[in-house]
């Protein structure tokens, strides 16, 4: 028996040491927590690359220098992981003070009452200077829960060289576009226009909205329901199925943003719908094409239709309700929107990011950039589209269905069903409409 | 009552005073404390209307389960999951077994071959997805360009987007990834089969096939059984492999149950319902494992009586 | 079987194995060599394995712009600690099961298998709640604790196969000399099982190295993130840089591959022995 007793004593010593070391460990952890200064601001953003990432870092250091005692921590979470991050952060209470977000995510945050109203920040900068559409997208009950950090809008990009060679002028109507797509598709050299349908993204929804907004439809209507089966919408759906058949790579069934853009960047697509981000993408991937691309407004259904705007994206920055330093957080937001700070930020993706403040869009400082200057006409086209454009799912402000139409892939699946399984358009549209409305109704 | 407590305390102290207790205690403590809470949390939540974004929730009985069991998308995902798991496991076993048998025959360079064959197993999920997406890309991918250069095909094959072949593509990649583990384990089991037994059965006049069935298979079936348990659980539960490779598409051809649960919980924010899905997933897995264990027990008994 | 017959079958085996090796190794080689290609070559030169003008361009970006080195250090800290703790705890447990609870041992190991039945995604929220309540959110310690939950069961499982081979006779002799149970474990059983322990350790290390989901959820600050999450940051950008990804992937995967090559025969015998009880 003696060895058993010995063993237990020995174990006892080990256990004591173990417990002791665990205590020390926890002690250091807690003391590390306790040391945190009260003027700490944590910012999460999703700009993983290059100049925009640097911008936030520089802003933080500058702000710290001008406001002694304040410390700003910046963390980067790519868009793809941000959803998991903030939803689990919510259940554990580890959320930042300030963050960027996708518009649809911010709609969810507003619904769950997680954000701080920013009316005072907006008023202090001058409410009249803000474009209305971006403000409205994040407003509920007169409270502005988000400031658009930048906006961009979809326009029709085309390859000047290919159109000129074939004697085609930039299309003004959807029919002209369809015709051009089918003439210009020359596989494997290039495709007319790729129609992306990956369920991990919501590009089909965006493309469908391009045609829908031109016929006065919004998919998510004012009463909060989804409409896909109206005669207009059926025509809109059929249009894209037709484009897929006429001039889209077969693999675009699984295209998400990166594959879709890559195709255009590598010179393999004649047309594409995107914002000014395409300029940077082309310069980086195929510099030789940078003079060969140009933008025109999204086509109309009939020539002479009034331009009521199509879709625009406003990328919001928000302050979380649980912040302990609301005052400093608000100061920081106002700080980055100051002209001397904001213009360099917009220049970090030249022409890709357009100002949320009218005074800056019109300023000479904004145009004082080689790329923006070289694409002045394109930027004007996009600016016009931004001013009139409506945020997808947010046309009537944040609604229950805002996130649903973007993140469930139902519309993407509808197109895939039509194309892969030959489901009749009317039936596929009805199924998708029912499914989306059912999902929306289930939300409390 | 007091006597019950005394007895329990007596038992506990007796248990603690056993020398073995302290050996298994730390592991038992860590594993159970890290699993008991999550399991009960999920069971409870699965009967509630917990939303990802709200802190308050209430019990709603079996509603989540009834909803799921009436949802056609659940059955589609279940079908894909079953098909995916069965096909992956069968092919991994087939390829792994064949490779092991061949390696066992090979005398020179066995170490080299084995080392080279195991490499896929070191790939994390995200790199599996990225590297294959890049290799199979229809425009700049190696495989399509190679096949076109060799004039074997005239237009690229859409390995990861053609709904007719995407399942097979994913399956092949899963076999590429999973067969090595089967192979190394079966190989080392093969090497424990005593050579005398082969001689004995040959003297009895049995052919190579009979020898394979009566000796080889007989000897290694428990290893295979255990491998099957492990791999079935892994493949059935795995979320990231297909999610990163195909995102469940095109359509729903590669959307498995874990993905369905993810979409319900994280995209639709219906956490209660997602927990119910995972509880169902657990029940299915348990049932499958019980079948495996039944056979394992039977084989082990037979092995002992021989 | 005659000699010629044998020769033919072994030739077939060599040929088939060689073909299969190409398939199994190709992605690694493609990844590795692509990471040295220039940006132009990546999209234009699609069929040559070797880069025509090798460049360290992407590696420089990975190290200087994305500070991947810090991620690697974090991964090392997390994976090594997980491995160390898991191996100590699991060796004790595996030995204890074999020596003291041989009968309940089988049930215990079955229970260990069932711990694998919980999809990690289901554990995400409860785990983050536990770690938050412990005050360990955004610390390496918190991540290590969650990693232990899946490392320990598997390590025990593998180690059972190695400890079962430790001969009882030597232990009995030592016991007669008055050695304590613990001393016997650590002076006799441990050295005998050492090759298996090393194999298990490396396996545990690789699993911890590759883990992604829990690290993403539990760590908030990029200075503390492991490589798996760092790698995802490269993929998640709006403009995808295949070169960056190839370089970062190569850096992430090479340690695992090297470790795997060292242990591949050990890990197998562990599983095989563990089952043939």
JSON list of C-alpha atoms in Angstrom, two decimals, chain C residues 47-172:
[
{"chain": "C", "resi": 47, "resn": "UNK", "atom": "CA", "xyz": [1.29, 24.79, -67.51]},
{"chain": "C", "resi": 48, "resn": "UNK", "atom": "CA", "xyz": [4.90, 24.97, -66.39]},
{"chain": "C", "resi": 49, "resn": "UNK", "atom": "CA", "xyz": [5.61, 23.84, -62.90]},
{"chain": "C", "resi": 50, "resn": "UNK", "atom": "CA", "xyz": [8.90, 25.66, -62.52]},
{"chain": "C", "resi": 51, "resn": "UNK", "atom": "CA", "xyz": [8.96, 29.46, -62.47]},
{"chain": "C", "resi": 52, "resn": "UNK", "atom": "CA", "xyz": [10.85, 30.98, -65.39]},
{"chain": "C", "resi": 53, "resn": "UNK", "atom": "CA", "xyz": [12.10, 33.95, -63.41]},
{"chain": "C", "resi": 54, "resn": "UNK", "atom": "CA", "xyz": [11.94, 33.00, -59.75]},
{"chain": "C", "resi": 55, "resn": "UNK", "atom": "CA", "xyz": [11.17, 35.90, -57.46]},
{"chain": "C", "resi": 56, "resn": "UNK", "atom": "CA", "xyz": [10.75, 36.43, -53.75]},
{"chain": "C", "resi": 57, "resn": "UNK", "atom": "CA", "xyz": [8.27, 39.25, -54.43]},
{"chain": "C", "resi": 58, "resn": "UNK", "atom": "CA", "xyz": [5.33, 37.57, -52.72]},
{"chain": "C", "resi": 59, "resn": "UNK", "atom": "CA", "xyz": [7.36, 36.37, -49.76]},
{"chain": "C", "resi": 60, "resn": "UNK", "atom": "CA", "xyz": [8.55, 39.91, -49.15]},
{"chain": "C", "resi": 61, "resn": "UNK", "atom": "CA", "xyz": [4.95, 41.09, -49.17]},
{"chain": "C", "resi": 62, "resn": "UNK", "atom": "CA", "xyz": [3.88, 38.34, -46.83]},
{"chain": "C", "resi": 63, "resn": "UNK", "atom": "CA", "xyz": [6.58, 39.10, -44.33]},
{"chain": "C", "resi": 64, "resn": "UNK", "atom": "CA", "xyz": [6.77, 42.87, -44.49]},
{"chain": "C", "resi": 65, "resn": "UNK", "atom": "CA", "xyz": [3.30, 43.97, -45.48]},
{"chain": "C", "resi": 66, "resn": "UNK", "atom": "CA", "xyz": [1.20, 41.32, -43.79]},
{"chain": "C", "resi": 67, "resn": "UNK", "atom": "CA", "xyz": [3.58, 40.63, -40.91]},
{"chain": "C", "resi": 68, "resn": "UNK", "atom": "CA", "xyz": [3.01, 36.95, -41.31]},
{"chain": "C", "resi": 69, "resn": "UNK", "atom": "CA", "xyz": [5.98, 36.26, -39.11]},
{"chain": "C", "resi": 70, "resn": "UNK", "atom": "CA", "xyz": [4.00, 37.37, -36.07]},
{"chain": "C", "resi": 71, "resn": "UNK", "atom": "CA", "xyz": [1.21, 34.98, -37.03]},
{"chain": "C", "resi": 72, "resn": "UNK", "atom": "CA", "xyz": [3.73, 32.18, -37.27]},
{"chain": "C", "resi": 73, "resn": "UNK", "atom": "CA", "xyz": [5.04, 32.96, -33.78]},
{"chain": "C", "resi": 74, "resn": "UNK", "atom": "CA", "xyz": [1.50, 32.98, -32.38]},
{"chain": "C", "resi": 75, "resn": "UNK", "atom": "CA", "xyz": [0.78, 29.67, -34.01]},
{"chain": "C", "resi": 76, "resn": "UNK", "atom": "CA", "xyz": [3.94, 28.25, -32.52]},
{"chain": "C", "resi": 77, "resn": "UNK", "atom": "CA", "xyz": [3.02, 29.41, -29.02]},
{"chain": "C", "resi": 78, "resn": "UNK", "atom": "CA", "xyz": [-0.54, 28.09, -29.26]},
{"chain": "C", "resi": 79, "resn": "UNK", "atom": "CA", "xyz": [0.31, 24.79, -30.93]},
{"chain": "C", "resi": 80, "resn": "UNK", "atom": "CA", "xyz": [3.31, 24.00, -28.75]},
{"chain": "C", "resi": 81, "resn": "UNK", "atom": "CA", "xyz": [1.45, 24.72, -25.50]},
{"chain": "C", "resi": 82, "resn": "UNK", "atom": "CA", "xyz": [-1.55, 22.72, -26.63]},
{"chain": "C", "resi": 83, "resn": "UNK", "atom": "CA", "xyz": [0.70, 19.84, -27.58]},
{"chain": "C", "resi": 84, "resn": "UNK", "atom": "CA", "xyz": [2.66, 19.90, -24.34]},
{"chain": "C", "resi": 85, "resn": "UNK", "atom": "CA", "xyz": [-0.38, 19.98, -22.06]},
{"chain": "C", "resi": 86, "resn": "UNK", "atom": "CA", "xyz": [-2.35, 17.50, -24.16]},
{"chain": "C", "resi": 87, "resn": "UNK", "atom": "CA", "xyz": [0.53, 15.05, -24.22]},
{"chain": "C", "resi": 88, "resn": "UNK", "atom": "CA", "xyz": [1.14, 15.18, -20.46]},
{"chain": "C", "resi": 89, "resn": "UNK", "atom": "CA", "xyz": [-2.52, 14.80, -19.61]},
{"chain": "C", "resi": 90, "resn": "UNK", "atom": "CA", "xyz": [-3.18, 12.18, -22.26]},
{"chain": "C", "resi": 91, "resn": "UNK", "atom": "CA", "xyz": [-0.14, 10.05, -21.43]},
{"chain": "C", "resi": 92, "resn": "UNK", "atom": "CA", "xyz": [-1.27, 9.89, -17.82]},
{"chain": "C", "resi": 93, "resn": "UNK", "atom": "CA", "xyz": [-4.77, 9.02, -18.88]},
{"chain": "C", "resi": 94, "resn": "UNK", "atom": "CA", "xyz": [-3.78, 6.42, -21.46]},
{"chain": "C", "resi": 95, "resn": "UNK", "atom": "CA", "xyz": [-1.49, 4.71, -18.99]},
{"chain": "C", "resi": 96, "resn": "UNK", "atom": "CA", "xyz": [-4.12, 4.92, -16.27]},
{"chain": "C", "resi": 97, "resn": "UNK", "atom": "CA", "xyz": [-6.78, 3.38, -18.48]},
{"chain": "C", "resi": 98, "resn": "UNK", "atom": "CA", "xyz": [-4.57, 0.48, -19.47]},
{"chain": "C", "resi": 99, "resn": "UNK", "atom": "CA", "xyz": [-3.16, -0.29, -16.03]},
{"chain": "C", "resi": 100, "resn": "UNK", "atom": "CA", "xyz": [-6.04, 0.50, -13.74]},
{"chain": "C", "resi": 101, "resn": "UNK", "atom": "CA", "xyz": [-9.25, 0.47, -15.69]},
{"chain": "C", "resi": 102, "resn": "UNK", "atom": "CA", "xyz": [-8.73, -2.13, -18.40]},
{"chain": "C", "resi": 103, "resn": "UNK", "atom": "CA", "xyz": [-12.37, -3.16, -18.33]},
{"chain": "C", "resi": 104, "resn": "UNK", "atom": "CA", "xyz": [-13.99, 0.25, -18.30]},
{"chain": "C", "resi": 105, "resn": "UNK", "atom": "CA", "xyz": [-11.21, 1.28, -20.66]},
{"chain": "C", "resi": 106, "resn": "UNK", "atom": "CA", "xyz": [-13.05, 0.11, -23.71]},
{"chain": "C", "resi": 107, "resn": "UNK", "atom": "CA", "xyz": [-16.13, 2.07, -22.77]},
{"chain": "C", "resi": 108, "resn": "UNK", "atom": "CA", "xyz": [-14.00, 5.08, -22.04]},
{"chain": "C", "resi": 109, "resn": "UNK", "atom": "CA", "xyz": [-12.38, 4.98, -25.43]},
{"chain": "C", "resi": 110, "resn": "UNK", "atom": "CA", "xyz": [-15.79, 4.69, -27.06]},
{"chain": "C", "resi": 111, "resn": "UNK", "atom": "CA", "xyz": [-16.83, 7.74, -25.13]},
{"chain": "C", "resi": 112, "resn": "UNK", "atom": "CA", "xyz": [-13.76, 9.51, -26.42]},
{"chain": "C", "resi": 113, "resn": "UNK", "atom": "CA", "xyz": [-14.79, 8.75, -29.97]},
{"chain": "C", "resi": 114, "resn": "UNK", "atom": "CA", "xyz": [-18.21, 10.19, -29.42]},
{"chain": "C", "resi": 115, "resn": "UNK", "atom": "CA", "xyz": [-16.67, 13.48, -28.38]},
{"chain": "C", "resi": 116, "resn": "UNK", "atom": "CA", "xyz": [-15.81, 13.79, -32.04]},
{"chain": "C", "resi": 117, "resn": "UNK", "atom": "CA", "xyz": [-19.45, 13.76, -32.95]},
{"chain": "C", "resi": 118, "resn": "UNK", "atom": "CA", "xyz": [-19.99, 17.37, -32.08]},
{"chain": "C", "resi": 119, "resn": "UNK", "atom": "CA", "xyz": [-19.51, 19.57, -35.07]},
{"chain": "C", "resi": 120, "resn": "UNK", "atom": "CA", "xyz": [-17.15, 22.39, -34.10]},
{"chain": "C", "resi": 121, "resn": "UNK", "atom": "CA", "xyz": [-19.57, 24.95, -35.45]},
{"chain": "C", "resi": 122, "resn": "UNK", "atom": "CA", "xyz": [-22.05, 23.80, -32.80]},
{"chain": "C", "resi": 123, "resn": "UNK", "atom": "CA", "xyz": [-19.48, 24.35, -30.09]},
{"chain": "C", "resi": 124, "resn": "UNK", "atom": "CA", "xyz": [-18.60, 27.85, -31.21]},
{"chain": "C", "resi": 125, "resn": "UNK", "atom": "CA", "xyz": [-21.12, 29.81, -29.15]},
{"chain": "C", "resi": 126, "resn": "UNK", "atom": "CA", "xyz": [-20.98, 27.81, -25.90]},
{"chain": "C", "resi": 127, "resn": "UNK", "atom": "CA", "xyz": [-17.18, 27.76, -26.06]},
{"chain": "C", "resi": 128, "resn": "UNK", "atom": "CA", "xyz": [-16.94, 31.47, -26.56]},
{"chain": "C", "resi": 129, "resn": "UNK", "atom": "CA", "xyz": [-19.28, 31.88, -23.57]},
{"chain": "C", "resi": 130, "resn": "UNK", "atom": "CA", "xyz": [-17.08, 29.67, -21.37]},
{"chain": "C", "resi": 131, "resn": "UNK", "atom": "CA", "xyz": [-13.90, 31.40, -22.40]},
{"chain": "C", "resi": 132, "resn": "UNK", "atom": "CA", "xyz": [-15.46, 34.83, -21.86]},
{"chain": "C", "resi": 133, "resn": "UNK", "atom": "CA", "xyz": [-16.62, 33.87, -18.38]},
{"chain": "C", "resi": 134, "resn": "UNK", "atom": "CA", "xyz": [-13.11, 32.70, -17.55]},
{"chain": "C", "resi": 135, "resn": "UNK", "atom": "CA", "xyz": [-11.89, 36.12, -18.61]},
{"chain": "C", "resi": 136, "resn": "UNK", "atom": "CA", "xyz": [-9.75, 34.50, -21.26]},
{"chain": "C", "resi": 137, "resn": "UNK", "atom": "CA", "xyz": [-11.27, 35.93, -24.40]},
{"chain": "C", "resi": 138, "resn": "UNK", "atom": "CA", "xyz": [-8.64, 37.33, -26.74]},
{"chain": "C", "resi": 139, "resn": "UNK", "atom": "CA", "xyz": [-5.85, 35.38, -25.05]},
{"chain": "C", "resi": 140, "resn": "UNK", "atom": "CA", "xyz": [-3.77, 32.48, -26.26]},
{"chain": "C", "resi": 141, "resn": "UNK", "atom": "CA", "xyz": [-4.70, 30.64, -23.07]},
{"chain": "C", "resi": 142, "resn": "UNK", "atom": "CA", "xyz": [-8.37, 30.68, -24.08]},
{"chain": "C", "resi": 143, "resn": "UNK", "atom": "CA", "xyz": [-7.59, 29.23, -27.49]},
{"chain": "C", "resi": 144, "resn": "UNK", "atom": "CA", "xyz": [-5.34, 26.58, -25.96]},
{"chain": "C", "resi": 145, "resn": "UNK", "atom": "CA", "xyz": [-8.10, 25.47, -23.60]},
{"chain": "C", "resi": 146, "resn": "UNK", "atom": "CA", "xyz": [-10.54, 24.92, -26.45]},
{"chain": "C", "resi": 147, "resn": "UNK", "atom": "CA", "xyz": [-7.92, 23.12, -28.49]},
{"chain": "C", "resi": 148, "resn": "UNK", "atom": "CA", "xyz": [-7.40, 20.75, -25.58]},
{"chain": "C", "resi": 149, "resn": "UNK", "atom": "CA", "xyz": [-11.02, 19.65, -25.87]},
{"chain": "C", "resi": 150, "resn": "UNK", "atom": "CA", "xyz": [-10.37, 17.99, -29.20]},
{"chain": "C", "resi": 151, "resn": "UNK", "atom": "CA", "xyz": [-6.66, 17.23, -28.80]},
{"chain": "C", "resi": 152, "resn": "UNK", "atom": "CA", "xyz": [-6.88, 15.22, -25.60]},
{"chain": "C", "resi": 153, "resn": "UNK", "atom": "CA", "xyz": [-9.44, 12.63, -26.72]},
{"chain": "C", "resi": 154, "resn": "UNK", "atom": "CA", "xyz": [-7.58, 11.91, -29.91]},
{"chain": "C", "resi": 155, "resn": "UNK", "atom": "CA", "xyz": [-4.20, 11.85, -28.21]},
{"chain": "C", "resi": 156, "resn": "UNK", "atom": "CA", "xyz": [-5.46, 9.38, -25.61]},
{"chain": "C", "resi": 157, "resn": "UNK", "atom": "CA", "xyz": [-6.81, 7.25, -28.36]},
{"chain": "C", "resi": 158, "resn": "UNK", "atom": "CA", "xyz": [-3.52, 7.10, -30.18]},
{"chain": "C", "resi": 159, "resn": "UNK", "atom": "CA", "xyz": [-1.47, 6.70, -27.02]},
{"chain": "C", "resi": 160, "resn": "UNK", "atom": "CA", "xyz": [-3.48, 3.70, -25.81]},
{"chain": "C", "resi": 161, "resn": "UNK", "atom": "CA", "xyz": [-1.96, 1.78, -28.68]},
{"chain": "C", "resi": 162, "resn": "UNK", "atom": "CA", "xyz": [1.55, 2.64, -27.57]},
{"chain": "C", "resi": 163, "resn": "UNK", "atom": "CA", "xyz": [1.13, 2.11, -23.85]},
{"chain": "C", "resi": 164, "resn": "UNK", "atom": "CA", "xyz": [-0.52, -1.27, -24.35]},
{"chain": "C", "resi": 165, "resn": "UNK", "atom": "CA", "xyz": [2.84, -2.50, -25.62]},
{"chain": "C", "resi": 166, "resn": "UNK", "atom": "CA", "xyz": [4.65, -1.65, -22.38]},
{"chain": "C", "resi": 167, "resn": "UNK", "atom": "CA", "xyz": [5.42, -5.04, -20.79]},
{"chain": "C", "resi": 168, "resn": "UNK", "atom": "CA", "xyz": [3.84, -5.55, -17.39]},
{"chain": "C", "resi": 169, "resn": "UNK", "atom": "CA", "xyz": [6.76, -7.68, -16.13]},
{"chain": "C", "resi": 170, "resn": "UNK", "atom": "CA", "xyz": [9.25, -4.82, -15.93]},
{"chain": "C", "resi": 171, "resn": "UNK", "atom": "CA", "xyz": [6.75, -2.75, -14.01]},
{"chain": "C", "resi": 172, "resn": "UNK", "atom": "CA", "xyz": [6.08, -5.55, -11.57]}
]
